[in-house]
CSV table of C-alpha atoms in Angstrom, one decimal:
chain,number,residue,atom,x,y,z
A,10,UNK,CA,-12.2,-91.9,101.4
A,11,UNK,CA,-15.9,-91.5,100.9
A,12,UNK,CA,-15.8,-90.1,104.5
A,13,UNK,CA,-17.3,-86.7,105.4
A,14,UNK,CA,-14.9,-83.8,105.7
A,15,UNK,CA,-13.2,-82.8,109.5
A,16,UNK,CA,-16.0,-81.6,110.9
A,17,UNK,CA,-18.0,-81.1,108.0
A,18,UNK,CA,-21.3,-83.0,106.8
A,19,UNK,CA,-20.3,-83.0,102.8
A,20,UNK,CA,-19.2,-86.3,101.5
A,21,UNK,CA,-15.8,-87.2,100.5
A,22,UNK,CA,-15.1,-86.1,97.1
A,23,UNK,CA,-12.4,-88.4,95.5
A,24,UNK,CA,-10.8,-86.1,93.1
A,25,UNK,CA,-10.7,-83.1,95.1
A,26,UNK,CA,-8.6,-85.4,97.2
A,27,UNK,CA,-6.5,-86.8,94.3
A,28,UNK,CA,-6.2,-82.9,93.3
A,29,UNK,CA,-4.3,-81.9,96.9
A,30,UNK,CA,-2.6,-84.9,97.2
A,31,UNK,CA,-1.2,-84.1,93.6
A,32,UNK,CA,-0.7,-80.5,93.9
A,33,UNK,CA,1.2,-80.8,96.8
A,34,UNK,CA,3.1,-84.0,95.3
A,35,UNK,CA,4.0,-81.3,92.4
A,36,UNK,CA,5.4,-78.9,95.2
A,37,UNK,CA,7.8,-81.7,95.9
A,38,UNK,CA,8.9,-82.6,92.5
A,39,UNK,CA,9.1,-78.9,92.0
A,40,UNK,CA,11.3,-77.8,95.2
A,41,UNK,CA,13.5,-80.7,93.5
A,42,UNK,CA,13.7,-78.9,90.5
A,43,UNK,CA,15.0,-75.8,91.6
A,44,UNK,CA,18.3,-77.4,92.8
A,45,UNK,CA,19.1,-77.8,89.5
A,46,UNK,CA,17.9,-75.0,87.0
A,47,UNK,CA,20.1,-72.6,86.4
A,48,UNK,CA,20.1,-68.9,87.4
A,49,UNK,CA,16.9,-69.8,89.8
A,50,UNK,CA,17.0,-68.6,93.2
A,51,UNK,CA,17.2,-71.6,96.0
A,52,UNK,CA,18.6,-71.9,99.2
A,53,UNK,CA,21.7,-74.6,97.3
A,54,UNK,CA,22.0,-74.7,94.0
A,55,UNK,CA,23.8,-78.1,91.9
A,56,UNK,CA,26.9,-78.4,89.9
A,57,UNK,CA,24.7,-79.8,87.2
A,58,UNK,CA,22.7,-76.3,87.2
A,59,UNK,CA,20.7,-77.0,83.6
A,60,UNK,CA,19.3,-74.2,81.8
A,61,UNK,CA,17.2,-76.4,80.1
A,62,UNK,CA,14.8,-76.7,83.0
A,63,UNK,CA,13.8,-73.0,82.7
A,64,UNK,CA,10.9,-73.6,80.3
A,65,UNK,CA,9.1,-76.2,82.0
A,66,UNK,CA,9.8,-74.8,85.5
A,67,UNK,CA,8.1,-71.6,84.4
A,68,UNK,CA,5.2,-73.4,82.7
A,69,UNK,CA,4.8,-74.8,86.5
A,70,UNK,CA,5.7,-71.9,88.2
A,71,UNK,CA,3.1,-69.6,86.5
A,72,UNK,CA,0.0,-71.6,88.4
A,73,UNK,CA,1.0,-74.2,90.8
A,74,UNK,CA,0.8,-72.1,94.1
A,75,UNK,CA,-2.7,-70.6,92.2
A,76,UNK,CA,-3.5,-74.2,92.3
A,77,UNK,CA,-2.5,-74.9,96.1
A,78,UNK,CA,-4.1,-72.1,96.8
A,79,UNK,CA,-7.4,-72.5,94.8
A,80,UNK,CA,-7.6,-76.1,96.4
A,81,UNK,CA,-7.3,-74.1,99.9
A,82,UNK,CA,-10.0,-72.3,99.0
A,83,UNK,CA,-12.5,-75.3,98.4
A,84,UNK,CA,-11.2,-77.1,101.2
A,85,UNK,CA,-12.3,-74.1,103.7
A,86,UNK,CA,-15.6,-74.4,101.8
A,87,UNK,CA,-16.0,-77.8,102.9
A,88,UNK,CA,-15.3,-77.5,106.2
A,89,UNK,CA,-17.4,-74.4,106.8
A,90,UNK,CA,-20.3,-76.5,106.2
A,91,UNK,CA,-20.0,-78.1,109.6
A,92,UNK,CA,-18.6,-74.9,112.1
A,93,UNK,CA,-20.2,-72.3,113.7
A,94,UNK,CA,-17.9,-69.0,112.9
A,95,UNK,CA,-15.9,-68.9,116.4
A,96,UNK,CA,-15.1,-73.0,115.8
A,97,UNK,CA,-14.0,-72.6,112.3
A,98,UNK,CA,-11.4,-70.2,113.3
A,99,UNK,CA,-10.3,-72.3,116.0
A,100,UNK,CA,-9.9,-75.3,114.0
A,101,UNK,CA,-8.4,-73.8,110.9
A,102,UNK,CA,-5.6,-72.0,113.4
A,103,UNK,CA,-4.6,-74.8,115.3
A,104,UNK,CA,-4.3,-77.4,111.9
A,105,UNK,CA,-2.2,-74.2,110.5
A,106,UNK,CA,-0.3,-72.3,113.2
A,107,UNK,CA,0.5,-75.7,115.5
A,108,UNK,CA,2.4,-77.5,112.6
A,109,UNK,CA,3.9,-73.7,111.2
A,110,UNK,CA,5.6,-72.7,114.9
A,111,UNK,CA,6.5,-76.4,115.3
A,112,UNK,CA,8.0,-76.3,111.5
A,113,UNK,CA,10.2,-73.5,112.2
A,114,UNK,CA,11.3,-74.9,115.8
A,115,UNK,CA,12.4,-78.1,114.8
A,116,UNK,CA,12.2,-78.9,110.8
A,117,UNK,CA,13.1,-75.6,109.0
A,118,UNK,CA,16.8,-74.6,110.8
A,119,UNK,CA,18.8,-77.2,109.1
A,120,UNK,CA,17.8,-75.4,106.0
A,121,UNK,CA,19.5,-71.9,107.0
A,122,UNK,CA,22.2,-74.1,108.4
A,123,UNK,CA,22.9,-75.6,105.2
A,124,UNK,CA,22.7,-72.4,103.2
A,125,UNK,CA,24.7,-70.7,105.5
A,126,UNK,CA,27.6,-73.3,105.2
A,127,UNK,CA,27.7,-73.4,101.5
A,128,UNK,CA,28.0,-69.9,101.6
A,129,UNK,CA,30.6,-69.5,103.9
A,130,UNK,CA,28.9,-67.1,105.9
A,131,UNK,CA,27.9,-69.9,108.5
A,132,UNK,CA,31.0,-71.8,110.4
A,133,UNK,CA,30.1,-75.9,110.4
A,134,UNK,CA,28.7,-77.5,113.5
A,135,UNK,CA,24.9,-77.4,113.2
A,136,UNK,CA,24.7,-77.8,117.4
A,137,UNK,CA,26.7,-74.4,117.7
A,138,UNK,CA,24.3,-72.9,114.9
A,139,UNK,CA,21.1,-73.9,116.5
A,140,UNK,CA,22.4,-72.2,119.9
A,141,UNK,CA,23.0,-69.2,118.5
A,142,UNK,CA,19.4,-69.8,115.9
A,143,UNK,CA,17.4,-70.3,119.2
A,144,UNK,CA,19.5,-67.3,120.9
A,145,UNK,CA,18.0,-64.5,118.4
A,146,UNK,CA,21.8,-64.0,116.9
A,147,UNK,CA,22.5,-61.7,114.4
A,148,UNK,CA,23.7,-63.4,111.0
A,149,UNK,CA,26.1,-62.0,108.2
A,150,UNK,CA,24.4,-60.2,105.4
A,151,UNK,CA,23.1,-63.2,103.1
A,152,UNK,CA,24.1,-65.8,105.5
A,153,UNK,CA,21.3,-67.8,104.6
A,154,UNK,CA,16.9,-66.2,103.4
A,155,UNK,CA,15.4,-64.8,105.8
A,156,UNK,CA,19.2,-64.0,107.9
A,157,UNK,CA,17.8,-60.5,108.9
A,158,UNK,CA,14.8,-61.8,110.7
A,159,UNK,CA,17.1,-64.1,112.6
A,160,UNK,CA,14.9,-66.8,111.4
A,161,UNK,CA,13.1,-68.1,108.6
A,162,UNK,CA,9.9,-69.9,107.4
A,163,UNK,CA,11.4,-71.2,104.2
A,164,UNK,CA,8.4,-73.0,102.4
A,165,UNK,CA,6.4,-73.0,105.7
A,166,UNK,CA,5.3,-69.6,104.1
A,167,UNK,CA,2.2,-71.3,102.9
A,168,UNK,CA,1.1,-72.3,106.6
A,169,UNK,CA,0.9,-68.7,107.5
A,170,UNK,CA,-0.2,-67.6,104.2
A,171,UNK,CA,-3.2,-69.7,104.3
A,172,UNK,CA,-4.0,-68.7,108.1
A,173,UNK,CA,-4.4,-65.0,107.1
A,174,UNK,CA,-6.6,-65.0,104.0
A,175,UNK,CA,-8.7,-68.0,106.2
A,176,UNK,CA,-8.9,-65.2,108.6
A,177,UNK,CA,-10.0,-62.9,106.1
A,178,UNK,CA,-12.4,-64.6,104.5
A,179,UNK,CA,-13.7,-65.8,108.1
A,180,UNK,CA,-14.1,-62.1,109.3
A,181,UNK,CA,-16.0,-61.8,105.4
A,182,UNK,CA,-18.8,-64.6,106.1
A,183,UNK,CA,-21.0,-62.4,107.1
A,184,UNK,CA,-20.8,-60.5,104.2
A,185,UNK,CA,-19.8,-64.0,101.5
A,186,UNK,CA,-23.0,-65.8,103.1
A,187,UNK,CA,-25.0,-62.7,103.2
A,188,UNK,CA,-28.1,-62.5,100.1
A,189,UNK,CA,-25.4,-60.0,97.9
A,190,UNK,CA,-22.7,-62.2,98.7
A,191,UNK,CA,-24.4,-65.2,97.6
A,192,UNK,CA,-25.9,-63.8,94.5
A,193,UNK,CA,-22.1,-63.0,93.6
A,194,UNK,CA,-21.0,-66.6,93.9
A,195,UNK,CA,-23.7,-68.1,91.8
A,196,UNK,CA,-23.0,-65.5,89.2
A,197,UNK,CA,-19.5,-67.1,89.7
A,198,UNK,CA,-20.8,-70.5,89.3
A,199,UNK,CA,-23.1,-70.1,86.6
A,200,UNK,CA,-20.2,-68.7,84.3
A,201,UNK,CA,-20.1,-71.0,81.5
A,202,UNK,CA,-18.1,-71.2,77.9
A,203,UNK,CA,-16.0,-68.3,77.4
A,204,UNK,CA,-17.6,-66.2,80.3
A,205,UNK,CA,-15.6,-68.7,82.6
A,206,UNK,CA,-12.4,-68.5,80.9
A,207,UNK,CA,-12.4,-64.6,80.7
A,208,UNK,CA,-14.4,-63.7,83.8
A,209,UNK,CA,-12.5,-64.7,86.5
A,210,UNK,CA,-9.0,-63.9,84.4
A,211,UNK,CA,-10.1,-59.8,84.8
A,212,UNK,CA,-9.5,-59.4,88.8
A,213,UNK,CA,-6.1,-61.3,88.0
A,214,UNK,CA,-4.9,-59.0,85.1
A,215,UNK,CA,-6.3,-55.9,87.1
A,216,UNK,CA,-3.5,-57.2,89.9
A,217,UNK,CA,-1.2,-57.5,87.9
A,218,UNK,CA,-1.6,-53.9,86.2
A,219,UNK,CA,-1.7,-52.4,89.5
A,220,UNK,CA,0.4,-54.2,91.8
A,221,UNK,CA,3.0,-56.5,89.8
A,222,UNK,CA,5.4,-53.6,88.5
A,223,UNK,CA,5.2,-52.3,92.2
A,224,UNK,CA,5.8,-55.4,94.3
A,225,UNK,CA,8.0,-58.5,94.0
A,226,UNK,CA,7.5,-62.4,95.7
A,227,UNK,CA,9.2,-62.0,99.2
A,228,UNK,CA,7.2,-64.4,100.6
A,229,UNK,CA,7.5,-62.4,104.3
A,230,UNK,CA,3.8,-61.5,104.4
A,231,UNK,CA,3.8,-58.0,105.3
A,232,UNK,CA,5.7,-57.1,101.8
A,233,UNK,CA,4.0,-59.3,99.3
A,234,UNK,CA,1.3,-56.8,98.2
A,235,UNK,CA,1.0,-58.3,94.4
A,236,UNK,CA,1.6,-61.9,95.5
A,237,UNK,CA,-1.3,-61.5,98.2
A,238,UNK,CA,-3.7,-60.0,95.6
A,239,UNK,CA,-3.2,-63.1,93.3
A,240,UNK,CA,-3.6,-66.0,95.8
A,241,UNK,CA,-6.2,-64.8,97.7
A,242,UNK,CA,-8.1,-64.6,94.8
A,243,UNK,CA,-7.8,-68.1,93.9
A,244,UNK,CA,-8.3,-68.6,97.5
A,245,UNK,CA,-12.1,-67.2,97.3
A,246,UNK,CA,-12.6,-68.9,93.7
A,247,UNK,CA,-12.0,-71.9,95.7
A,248,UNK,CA,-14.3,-71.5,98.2
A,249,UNK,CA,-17.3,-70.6,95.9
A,250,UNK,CA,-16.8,-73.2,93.1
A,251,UNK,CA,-17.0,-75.6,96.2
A,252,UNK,CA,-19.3,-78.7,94.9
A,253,UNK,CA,-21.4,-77.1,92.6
A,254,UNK,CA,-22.2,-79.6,90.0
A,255,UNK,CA,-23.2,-77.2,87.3
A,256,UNK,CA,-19.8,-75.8,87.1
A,257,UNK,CA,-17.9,-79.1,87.2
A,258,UNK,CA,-20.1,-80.6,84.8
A,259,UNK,CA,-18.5,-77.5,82.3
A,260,UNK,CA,-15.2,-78.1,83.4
A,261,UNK,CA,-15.2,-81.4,82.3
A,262,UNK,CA,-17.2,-80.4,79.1
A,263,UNK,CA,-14.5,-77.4,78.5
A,264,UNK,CA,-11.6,-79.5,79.2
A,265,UNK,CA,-9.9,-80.1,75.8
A,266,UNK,CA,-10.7,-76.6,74.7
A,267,UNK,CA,-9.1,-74.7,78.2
A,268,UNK,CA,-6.2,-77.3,77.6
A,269,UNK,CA,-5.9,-76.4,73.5
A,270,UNK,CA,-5.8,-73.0,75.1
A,271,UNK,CA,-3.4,-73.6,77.6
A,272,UNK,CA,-1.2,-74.6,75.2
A,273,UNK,CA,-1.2,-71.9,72.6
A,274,UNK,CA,-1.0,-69.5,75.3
A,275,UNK,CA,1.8,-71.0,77.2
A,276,UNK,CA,3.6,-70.7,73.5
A,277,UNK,CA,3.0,-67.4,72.8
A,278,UNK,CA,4.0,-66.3,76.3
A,279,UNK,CA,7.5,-68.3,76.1
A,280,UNK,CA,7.6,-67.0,72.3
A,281,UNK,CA,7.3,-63.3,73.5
A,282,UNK,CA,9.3,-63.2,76.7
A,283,UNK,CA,12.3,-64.6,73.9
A,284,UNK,CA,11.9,-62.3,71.7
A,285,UNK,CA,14.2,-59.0,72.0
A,286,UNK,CA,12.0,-56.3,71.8
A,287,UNK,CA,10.4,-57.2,74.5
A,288,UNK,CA,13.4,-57.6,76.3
A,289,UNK,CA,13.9,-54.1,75.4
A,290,UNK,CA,10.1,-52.9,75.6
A,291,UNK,CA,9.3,-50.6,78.5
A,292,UNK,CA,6.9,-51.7,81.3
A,293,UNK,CA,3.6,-51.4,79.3
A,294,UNK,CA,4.6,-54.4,77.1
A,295,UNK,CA,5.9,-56.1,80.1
A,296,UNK,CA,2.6,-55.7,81.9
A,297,UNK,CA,0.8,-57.3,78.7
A,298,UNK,CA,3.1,-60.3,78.7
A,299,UNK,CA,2.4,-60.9,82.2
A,300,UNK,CA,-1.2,-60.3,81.7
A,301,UNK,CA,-0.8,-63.3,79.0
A,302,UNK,CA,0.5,-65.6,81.4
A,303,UNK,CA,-2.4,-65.0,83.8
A,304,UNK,CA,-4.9,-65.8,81.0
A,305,UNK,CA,-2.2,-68.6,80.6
A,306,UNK,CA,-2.5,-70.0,84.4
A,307,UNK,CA,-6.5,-69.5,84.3
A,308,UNK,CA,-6.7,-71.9,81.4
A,309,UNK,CA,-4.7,-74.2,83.0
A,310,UNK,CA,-6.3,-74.3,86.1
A,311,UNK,CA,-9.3,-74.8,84.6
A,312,UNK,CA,-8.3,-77.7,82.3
A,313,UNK,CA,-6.9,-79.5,85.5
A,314,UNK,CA,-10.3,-79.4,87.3
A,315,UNK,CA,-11.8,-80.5,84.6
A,316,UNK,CA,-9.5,-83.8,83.7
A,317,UNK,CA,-9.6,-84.7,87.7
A,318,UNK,CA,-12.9,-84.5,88.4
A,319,UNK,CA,-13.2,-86.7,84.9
A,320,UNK,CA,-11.0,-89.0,85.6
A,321,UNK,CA,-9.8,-89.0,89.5
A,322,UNK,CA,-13.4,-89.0,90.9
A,323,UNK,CA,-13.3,-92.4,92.7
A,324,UNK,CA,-12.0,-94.0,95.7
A,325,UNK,CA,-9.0,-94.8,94.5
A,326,UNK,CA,-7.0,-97.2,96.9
A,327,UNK,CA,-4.0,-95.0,97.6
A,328,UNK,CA,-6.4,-92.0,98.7
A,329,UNK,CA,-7.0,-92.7,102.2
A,330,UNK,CA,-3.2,-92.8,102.6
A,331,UNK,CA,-2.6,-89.7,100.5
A,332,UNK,CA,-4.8,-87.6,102.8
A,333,UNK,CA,-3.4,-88.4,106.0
A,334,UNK,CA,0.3,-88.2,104.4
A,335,UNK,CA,0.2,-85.1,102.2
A,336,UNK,CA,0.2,-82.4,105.1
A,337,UNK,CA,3.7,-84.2,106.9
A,338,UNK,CA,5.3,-84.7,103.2
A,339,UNK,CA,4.8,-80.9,102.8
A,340,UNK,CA,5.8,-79.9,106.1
A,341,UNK,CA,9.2,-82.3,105.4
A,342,UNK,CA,10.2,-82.4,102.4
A,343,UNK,CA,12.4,-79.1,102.1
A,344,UNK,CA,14.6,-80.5,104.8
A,345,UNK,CA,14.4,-84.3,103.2
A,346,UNK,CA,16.0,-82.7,100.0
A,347,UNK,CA,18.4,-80.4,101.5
A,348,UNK,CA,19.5,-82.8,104.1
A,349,UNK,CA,19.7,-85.3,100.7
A,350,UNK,CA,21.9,-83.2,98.9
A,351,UNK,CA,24.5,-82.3,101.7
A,352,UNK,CA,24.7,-85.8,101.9
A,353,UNK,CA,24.7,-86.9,98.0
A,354,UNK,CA,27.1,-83.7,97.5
A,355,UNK,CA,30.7,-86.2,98.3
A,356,UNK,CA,29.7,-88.9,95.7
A,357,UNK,CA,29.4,-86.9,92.6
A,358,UNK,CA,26.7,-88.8,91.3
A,359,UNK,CA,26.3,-86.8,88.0
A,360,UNK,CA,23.8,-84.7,86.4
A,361,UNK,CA,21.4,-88.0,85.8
A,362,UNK,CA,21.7,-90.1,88.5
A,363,UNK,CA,21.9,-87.6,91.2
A,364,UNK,CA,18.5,-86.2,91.1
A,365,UNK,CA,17.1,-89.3,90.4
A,366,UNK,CA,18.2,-90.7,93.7
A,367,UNK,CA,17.4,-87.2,95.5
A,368,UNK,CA,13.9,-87.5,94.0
A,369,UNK,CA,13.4,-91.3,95.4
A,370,UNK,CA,15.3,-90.7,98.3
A,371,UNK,CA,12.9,-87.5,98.9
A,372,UNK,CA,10.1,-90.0,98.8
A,373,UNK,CA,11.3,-92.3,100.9
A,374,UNK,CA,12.2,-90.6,103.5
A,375,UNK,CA,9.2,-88.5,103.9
A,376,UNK,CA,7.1,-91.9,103.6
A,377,UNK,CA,9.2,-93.4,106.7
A,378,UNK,CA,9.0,-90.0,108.9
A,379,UNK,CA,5.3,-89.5,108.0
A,380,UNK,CA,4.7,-93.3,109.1
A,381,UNK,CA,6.3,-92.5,112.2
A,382,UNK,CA,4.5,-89.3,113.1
A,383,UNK,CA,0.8,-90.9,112.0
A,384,UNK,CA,1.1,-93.3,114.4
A,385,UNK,CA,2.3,-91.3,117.5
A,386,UNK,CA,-0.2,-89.2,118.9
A,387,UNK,CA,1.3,-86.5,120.1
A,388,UNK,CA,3.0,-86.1,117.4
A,389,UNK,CA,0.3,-85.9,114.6
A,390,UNK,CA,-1.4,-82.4,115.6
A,391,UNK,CA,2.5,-81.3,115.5
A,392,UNK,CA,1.6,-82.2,111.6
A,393,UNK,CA,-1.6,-80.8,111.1
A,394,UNK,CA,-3.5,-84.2,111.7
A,395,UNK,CA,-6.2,-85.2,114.3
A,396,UNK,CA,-4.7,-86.6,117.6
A,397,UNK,CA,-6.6,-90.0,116.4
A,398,UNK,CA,-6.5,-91.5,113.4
A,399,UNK,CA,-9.5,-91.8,111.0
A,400,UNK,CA,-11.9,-94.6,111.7
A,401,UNK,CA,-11.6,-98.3,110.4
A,402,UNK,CA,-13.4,-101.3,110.3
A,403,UNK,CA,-17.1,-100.7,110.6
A,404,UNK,CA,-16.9,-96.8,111.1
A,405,UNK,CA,-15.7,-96.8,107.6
A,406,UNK,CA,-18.1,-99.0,105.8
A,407,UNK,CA,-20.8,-96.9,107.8
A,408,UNK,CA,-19.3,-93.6,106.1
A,409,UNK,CA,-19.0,-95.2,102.8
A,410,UNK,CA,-22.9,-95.9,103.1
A,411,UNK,CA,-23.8,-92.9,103.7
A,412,UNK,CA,-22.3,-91.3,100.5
A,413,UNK,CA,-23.9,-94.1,98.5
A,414,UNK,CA,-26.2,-91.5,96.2
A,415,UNK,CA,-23.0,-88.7,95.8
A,416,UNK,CA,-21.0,-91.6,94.6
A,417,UNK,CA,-23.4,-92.7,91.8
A,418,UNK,CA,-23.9,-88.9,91.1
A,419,UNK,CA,-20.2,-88.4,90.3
A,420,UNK,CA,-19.9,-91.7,88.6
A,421,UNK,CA,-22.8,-90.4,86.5
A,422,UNK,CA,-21.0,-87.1,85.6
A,423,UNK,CA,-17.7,-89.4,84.8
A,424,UNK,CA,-19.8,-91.6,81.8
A,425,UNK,CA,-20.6,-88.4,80.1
């Protein structure tokens, strides 16, 4: 895992690694999640609907995209380092649009399918449903998200999410890598103590003073103006924290403080959205509670970075697999769960034992399909992954050599 990024010259770094691979294992858990809280939003909802899960749904909710997103960010960093303009946006697009149109062709329809069914909108026989899905047929009004469209994305959103602000920030190099641009990002990266838990928080609150009361999630990219603001963002923090050891070293300094904070603000933002007169507050007080939980997700982000890179910053055994599994698990999973349920739904398993076989039977069956697909060709850029697989043997000792002195830097930083 010590191997050089896709096309990039910069060592492996083993937590930024661990930190995808357990973002996106988070997403999983999550999607999980919402088949059983309570009046949540998902394409099925359980029986065993628990309100309960509300509070530490939100607690996730309020910064693990941010976090997906922020990781996105670093990641284009990375593998900036080793393209020329013209071939980073050729890479980027085929890793990202390949495995999205691919996604919606083959993995994504059962889930509308499903919907559809349990809403009685949708007659049974999937064959029928994918004649008329591929035909462009019009669908009953809340047949299934995304029914006037024709066709949906579902959590593919990401995929085409992260193509545009790539594009973005790939039109912006000129400008990001410019003298201005790069005195901006070391200002960034030299923000230490209090500067970096406040600093970067203002363009966040300034969104959501402008553009929350104005715009809800639709997740349909042209309508998504506050959601947009937000991530892309945390998309360009990414990018210019990228390996500068300064400002991990303060992360990890900061990380019992940020996580202190997290905390405290996490219960004052649950203790206020409870209360009644906010409930009965106009928009201004809304607006400040939603401020909070920016300041909230910030701190949290922070205190993450700052444990992984303490702790995680290794090459742990499981990471090689993790990086060649994580993009197939996320471009699966929705359907592994929904397919689960359907399934699961006849033997009324109960509100305990039900989700804990969903949540296993989730894993395993994204660890057999992604086991397949890694080791068929064709089928891995269908995935996001290189037609060939990584390097064994010799090539990998080779790369391990060569990151001999960023691997004794790190495990430096890690004593301290």
């Amino acid at each position: 895992m010590s191997t050089p990024y896709p096309g990039c010259a910069a060592p492996r770094r083993h937590d930024i690694d661990a930190l995808r691979a357990l973002a996106f294992a988070l997403v999983i858990v999550y999607h999980v999640g919402m088949y059983y809280v309570a009046d949540w939003h998902w394409h099925l909802k359980s029986p065993h609907a628990a309100d309960w899960l509300q509070g530490p749904m939100r607690a996730l909710n309020l910064w693990r995209m941010d976090l997906v997103f922020l990781i996105s960010g670093l990641a284009f960093g990375l593998v900036r380092r080793g393209h020329g303009l013209m071939s980073l946006v050729r890479l980027r697009s085929l890793r990202l649009l390949v495995p999205l149109a691919f996604g919606m062709a083959v993995v994504v329809p059962y889930q509308p399918y499903a919907q559809g069914v349990a809403n009685g909108l949708i007659a049974p026989g999937f064959c029928d449903f994918l004649r008329r899905y591929y035909g462009g047929s019009t669908w009953p009004a809340g047949a299934f998200d995304g029914w006037h469209a024709g066709v949906t994305w579902n959590h593919l959103w990401y995929l085409a999410y992260l193509w545009a602000y790539t594009m973005v920030l790939a039109v912006l190099l000129p400008l990001a890598e410019s003298l201005p641009g790069q005195r901006l990002r070391r200002a960034f990266t030299r923000l230490r103590g209090t500067a970096l838990v406040l600093v970067p928080v203002l363009p966040l609150a300034l969104t959501t003073v402008l553009r929350w009361p104005h715009f809800d999630a639709t997740h349909d990219l042209i309508h998504d103006g506050w959601v947009h603001a937000v991530y892309f963002t945390l998309f360009v923090y990414g990018y210019w924290i990228g390996l500068d050891e300064g400002l991990w070293d303060e992360l990890v300094r900061l990380r019992w403080r940020t996580l202190g904070l997290a905390a405290v603000l996490l219960a004052l933002h649950f203790g206020l959205r409870g209360a009644v007169w906010v409930q009965q507050a106009g928009l201004p007080v809304r607006v400040a509670v939603r401020v909070l939980a920016d300041v909230y997700a910030w701190a949290a982000l922070l205190t993450i970075l700052g444990w992984v890179h303490r702790y995680l910053n290794r090459p742990w055994p499981w990471l090689r697999w993790a990086n060649e599994s994580v993009y197939p698990w996320y471009v699966l999973h929705q359907t592994v769960i929904i397919v689960l349920v359907v399934a699961l739904l006849p033997w009324q398993l109960g509100p305990v034992v039900e989700p804990l076989v969903l949540l296993v039977g989730t894993a395993g069956l994204c660890w057999a399909l992604t086991a397949v697909v890694r080791r068929v060709g064709w089928l891995r850029p269908l995935f996001g992954l290189s037609r060939n697989a990584p390097g064994t043997g010799r090539q990998y000792a080779a790369a391990e050599a060569t990151t001999t002195v960023h691997r004794s830097a790190a495990d430096s930083t890690m004593r301290r």
